[in-house]
PDB file of C-alpha atoms in Angstrom:
ATOM      1  CA  VAL A   1     -47.225  -2.829 -14.985  1.00 91.00           C
ATOM      2  CA  LYS A   2     -47.447  -5.812 -12.633  1.00 94.00           C
ATOM      3  CA  ASP A   3     -49.882  -7.621 -14.917  1.00 96.00           C
ATOM      4  CA  HIS A   4     -47.549  -7.052 -17.864  1.00 97.00           C
ATOM      5  CA  ILE A   5     -44.531  -8.361 -15.947  1.00 96.00           C
ATOM      6  CA  ARG A   6     -46.458 -11.446 -14.857  1.00 97.00           C
ATOM      7  CA  LYS A   7     -47.677 -12.019 -18.426  1.00 97.00           C
ATOM      8  CA  MET A   8     -44.183 -11.685 -19.916  1.00 97.00           C
ATOM      9  CA  ALA A   9     -42.630 -14.044 -17.333  1.00 98.00           C
ATOM     10  CA  LEU A  10     -45.327 -16.655 -17.938  1.00 98.00           C
ATOM     11  CA  LEU A  11     -44.878 -16.261 -21.683  1.00 98.00           C
ATOM     12  CA  ALA A  12     -41.132 -16.901 -21.280  1.00 98.00           C
ATOM     13  CA  LYS A  13     -41.861 -20.005 -19.213  1.00 98.00           C
ATOM     14  CA  GLU A  14     -44.463 -21.283 -21.684  1.00 97.00           C
ATOM     15  CA  ALA A  15     -41.949 -20.750 -24.503  1.00 98.00           C
ATOM     16  CA  GLY A  16     -39.602 -23.156 -22.735  1.00 98.00           C
ATOM     17  CA  LEU A  17     -37.137 -20.690 -21.277  1.00 98.00           C
ATOM     18  CA  ASP A  18     -35.485 -21.683 -18.005  1.00 98.00           C
ATOM     19  CA  GLY A  19     -35.853 -18.200 -16.548  1.00 98.00           C
ATOM     20  CA  VAL A  20     -35.615 -14.451 -16.966  1.00 98.00           C
ATOM     21  CA  VAL A  21     -33.523 -11.443 -16.019  1.00 97.00           C
ATOM     22  CA  SER A  22     -35.435  -9.182 -13.668  1.00 95.00           C
ATOM     23  CA  SER A  23     -35.085  -6.132 -11.493  1.00 92.00           C
ATOM     24  CA  PRO A  24     -35.019  -7.186  -7.852  1.00 92.00           C
ATOM     25  CA  HIS A  25     -38.280  -5.303  -7.393  1.00 93.00           C
ATOM     26  CA  GLU A  26     -40.212  -7.766  -9.563  1.00 95.00           C
ATOM     27  CA  VAL A  27     -38.662 -11.004  -8.299  1.00 96.00           C
ATOM     28  CA  GLU A  28     -41.455 -11.881  -5.851  1.00 96.00           C
ATOM     29  CA  LEU A  29     -44.105 -11.352  -8.507  1.00 97.00           C
ATOM     30  CA  ILE A  30     -42.267 -13.550 -11.009  1.00 98.00           C
ATOM     31  CA  ARG A  31     -41.507 -16.228  -8.439  1.00 97.00           C
ATOM     32  CA  GLU A  32     -45.174 -16.351  -7.455  1.00 96.00           C
ATOM     33  CA  ALA A  33     -46.304 -16.599 -11.078  1.00 97.00           C
ATOM     34  CA  CYS A  34     -43.687 -19.055 -12.364  1.00 97.00           C
ATOM     35  CA  GLY A  35     -42.786 -21.172  -9.357  1.00 96.00           C
ATOM     36  CA  PRO A  36     -39.595 -22.218  -7.602  1.00 94.00           C
ATOM     37  CA  GLY A  37     -37.977 -23.985 -10.572  1.00 94.00           C
ATOM     38  CA  PHE A  38     -37.956 -20.878 -12.760  1.00 98.00           C
ATOM     39  CA  ILE A  39     -34.559 -19.132 -12.710  1.00 98.00           C
ATOM     40  CA  ILE A  40     -34.383 -15.425 -11.949  1.00 98.00           C
ATOM     41  CA  VAL A  41     -31.147 -13.534 -12.638  1.00 97.00           C
ATOM     42  CA  THR A  42     -31.078 -10.184 -10.887  1.00 95.00           C
ATOM     43  CA  PRO A  43     -28.932  -7.183 -11.829  1.00 92.00           C
ATOM     44  CA  GLY A  44     -29.094  -3.947  -9.882  1.00 85.00           C
ATOM     45  CA  VAL A  45     -27.782  -5.533  -6.715  1.00 91.00           C
ATOM     46  CA  ARG A  46     -25.633  -3.351  -4.502  1.00 90.00           C
ATOM     47  CA  PRO A  47     -24.221  -3.943  -1.022  1.00 88.00           C
ATOM     48  CA  ALA A  48     -25.591  -1.620   1.658  1.00 81.00           C
ATOM     49  CA  GLY A  49     -23.873   1.745   1.430  1.00 79.00           C
ATOM     50  CA  ALA A  50     -22.431   1.113  -2.048  1.00 78.00           C
ATOM     51  CA  ASP A  51     -22.642   3.711  -4.801  1.00 76.00           C
ATOM     52  CA  ILE A  52     -25.661   2.839  -6.946  1.00 76.00           C
ATOM     53  CA  GLY A  53     -24.000   4.241 -10.081  1.00 76.00           C
ATOM     54  CA  ASP A  54     -26.372   4.192 -13.034  1.00 76.00           C
ATOM     55  CA  GLN A  55     -28.755   1.734 -11.378  1.00 75.00           C
ATOM     56  CA  LYS A  56     -32.074   3.234 -10.344  1.00 75.00           C
ATOM     57  CA  ARG A  57     -33.878   0.292  -8.743  1.00 81.00           C
ATOM     58  CA  VAL A  58     -31.426  -1.458  -6.460  1.00 84.00           C
ATOM     59  CA  MET A  59     -31.545  -3.885  -3.546  1.00 90.00           C
ATOM     60  CA  THR A  60     -28.939  -5.371  -1.289  1.00 93.00           C
ATOM     61  CA  PRO A  61     -27.796  -8.941  -1.991  1.00 94.00           C
ATOM     62  CA  ALA A  62     -29.611 -10.264   1.099  1.00 94.00           C
ATOM     63  CA  GLU A  63     -32.837  -8.502   0.111  1.00 94.00           C
ATOM     64  CA  ALA A  64     -32.700  -9.836  -3.459  1.00 95.00           C
ATOM     65  CA  VAL A  65     -32.091 -13.398  -2.278  1.00 95.00           C
ATOM     66  CA  SER A  66     -34.885 -13.128   0.289  1.00 94.00           C
ATOM     67  CA  LYS A  67     -37.250 -12.053  -2.502  1.00 94.00           C
ATOM     68  CA  GLY A  68     -36.357 -15.185  -4.501  1.00 95.00           C
ATOM     69  CA  SER A  69     -33.452 -14.280  -6.793  1.00 96.00           C
ATOM     70  CA  ASP A  70     -31.388 -17.266  -7.916  1.00 97.00           C
ATOM     71  CA  TYR A  71     -28.377 -15.445  -9.360  1.00 97.00           C
ATOM     72  CA  LEU A  72     -27.169 -11.946  -8.511  1.00 95.00           C
ATOM     73  CA  VAL A  73     -25.308  -9.644 -10.876  1.00 93.00           C
ATOM     74  CA  ILE A  74     -22.929  -7.579  -8.764  1.00 92.00           C
ATOM     75  CA  GLY A  75     -20.320  -6.009 -10.998  1.00 89.00           C
ATOM     76  CA  ARG A  76     -18.875  -2.626 -10.132  1.00 91.00           C
ATOM     77  CA  PRO A  77     -19.134  -2.926  -6.354  1.00 92.00           C
ATOM     78  CA  ILE A  78     -16.596  -5.721  -6.738  1.00 94.00           C
ATOM     79  CA  THR A  79     -14.586  -4.798  -9.836  1.00 92.00           C
ATOM     80  CA  LYS A  80     -14.163  -1.147  -8.814  1.00 92.00           C
ATOM     81  CA  ALA A  81     -13.421  -1.908  -5.162  1.00 93.00           C
ATOM     82  CA  GLU A  82      -9.994  -1.125  -3.775  1.00 94.00           C
ATOM     83  CA  ASP A  83      -9.797  -4.783  -2.731  1.00 96.00           C
ATOM     84  CA  PRO A  84     -12.137  -6.813  -4.997  1.00 96.00           C
ATOM     85  CA  VAL A  85     -11.540 -10.089  -3.146  1.00 97.00           C
ATOM     86  CA  LYS A  86     -12.451  -8.470   0.167  1.00 96.00           C
ATOM     87  CA  ALA A  87     -15.536  -6.871  -1.388  1.00 94.00           C
ATOM     88  CA  ALA A  88     -16.710 -10.224  -2.784  1.00 95.00           C
ATOM     89  CA  ARG A  89     -16.125 -11.954   0.541  1.00 95.00           C
ATOM     90  CA  GLU A  90     -18.083  -9.302   2.427  1.00 93.00           C
ATOM     91  CA  ILE A  91     -20.987  -9.685   0.010  1.00 94.00           C
ATOM     92  CA  ALA A  92     -20.918 -13.463   0.399  1.00 93.00           C
ATOM     93  CA  GLU A  93     -20.813 -13.117   4.198  1.00 93.00           C
ATOM     94  CA  SER A  94     -23.824 -10.819   4.095  1.00 90.00           C
ATOM     95  CA  LEU A  95     -25.784 -13.718   2.638  1.00 90.00           C
ATOM     96  CA  ASP A  96     -25.033 -16.142   5.482  1.00 82.00           C
TER      97      ASP A  96
END
């Protein structure tokens, strides 16, 4: 699976794409193969203790960023929160 992921990311880069969407679990592999200028958008990001919902392969925001994610997709933990602004702020603070 890792060889296939690496191959597909390199193919995207060679085709002229700026980046890919990837599970947080493959970010390091893609970053290593494609370099620091290649953009990685990462869904499946959940704050510690948050309900994972239908996501099966999750990471916290800090973990995903530490692996090399450029952009995090964090939907329901914010939009379904009792106080979405507070939830977003707490996520941002967890990245400091």
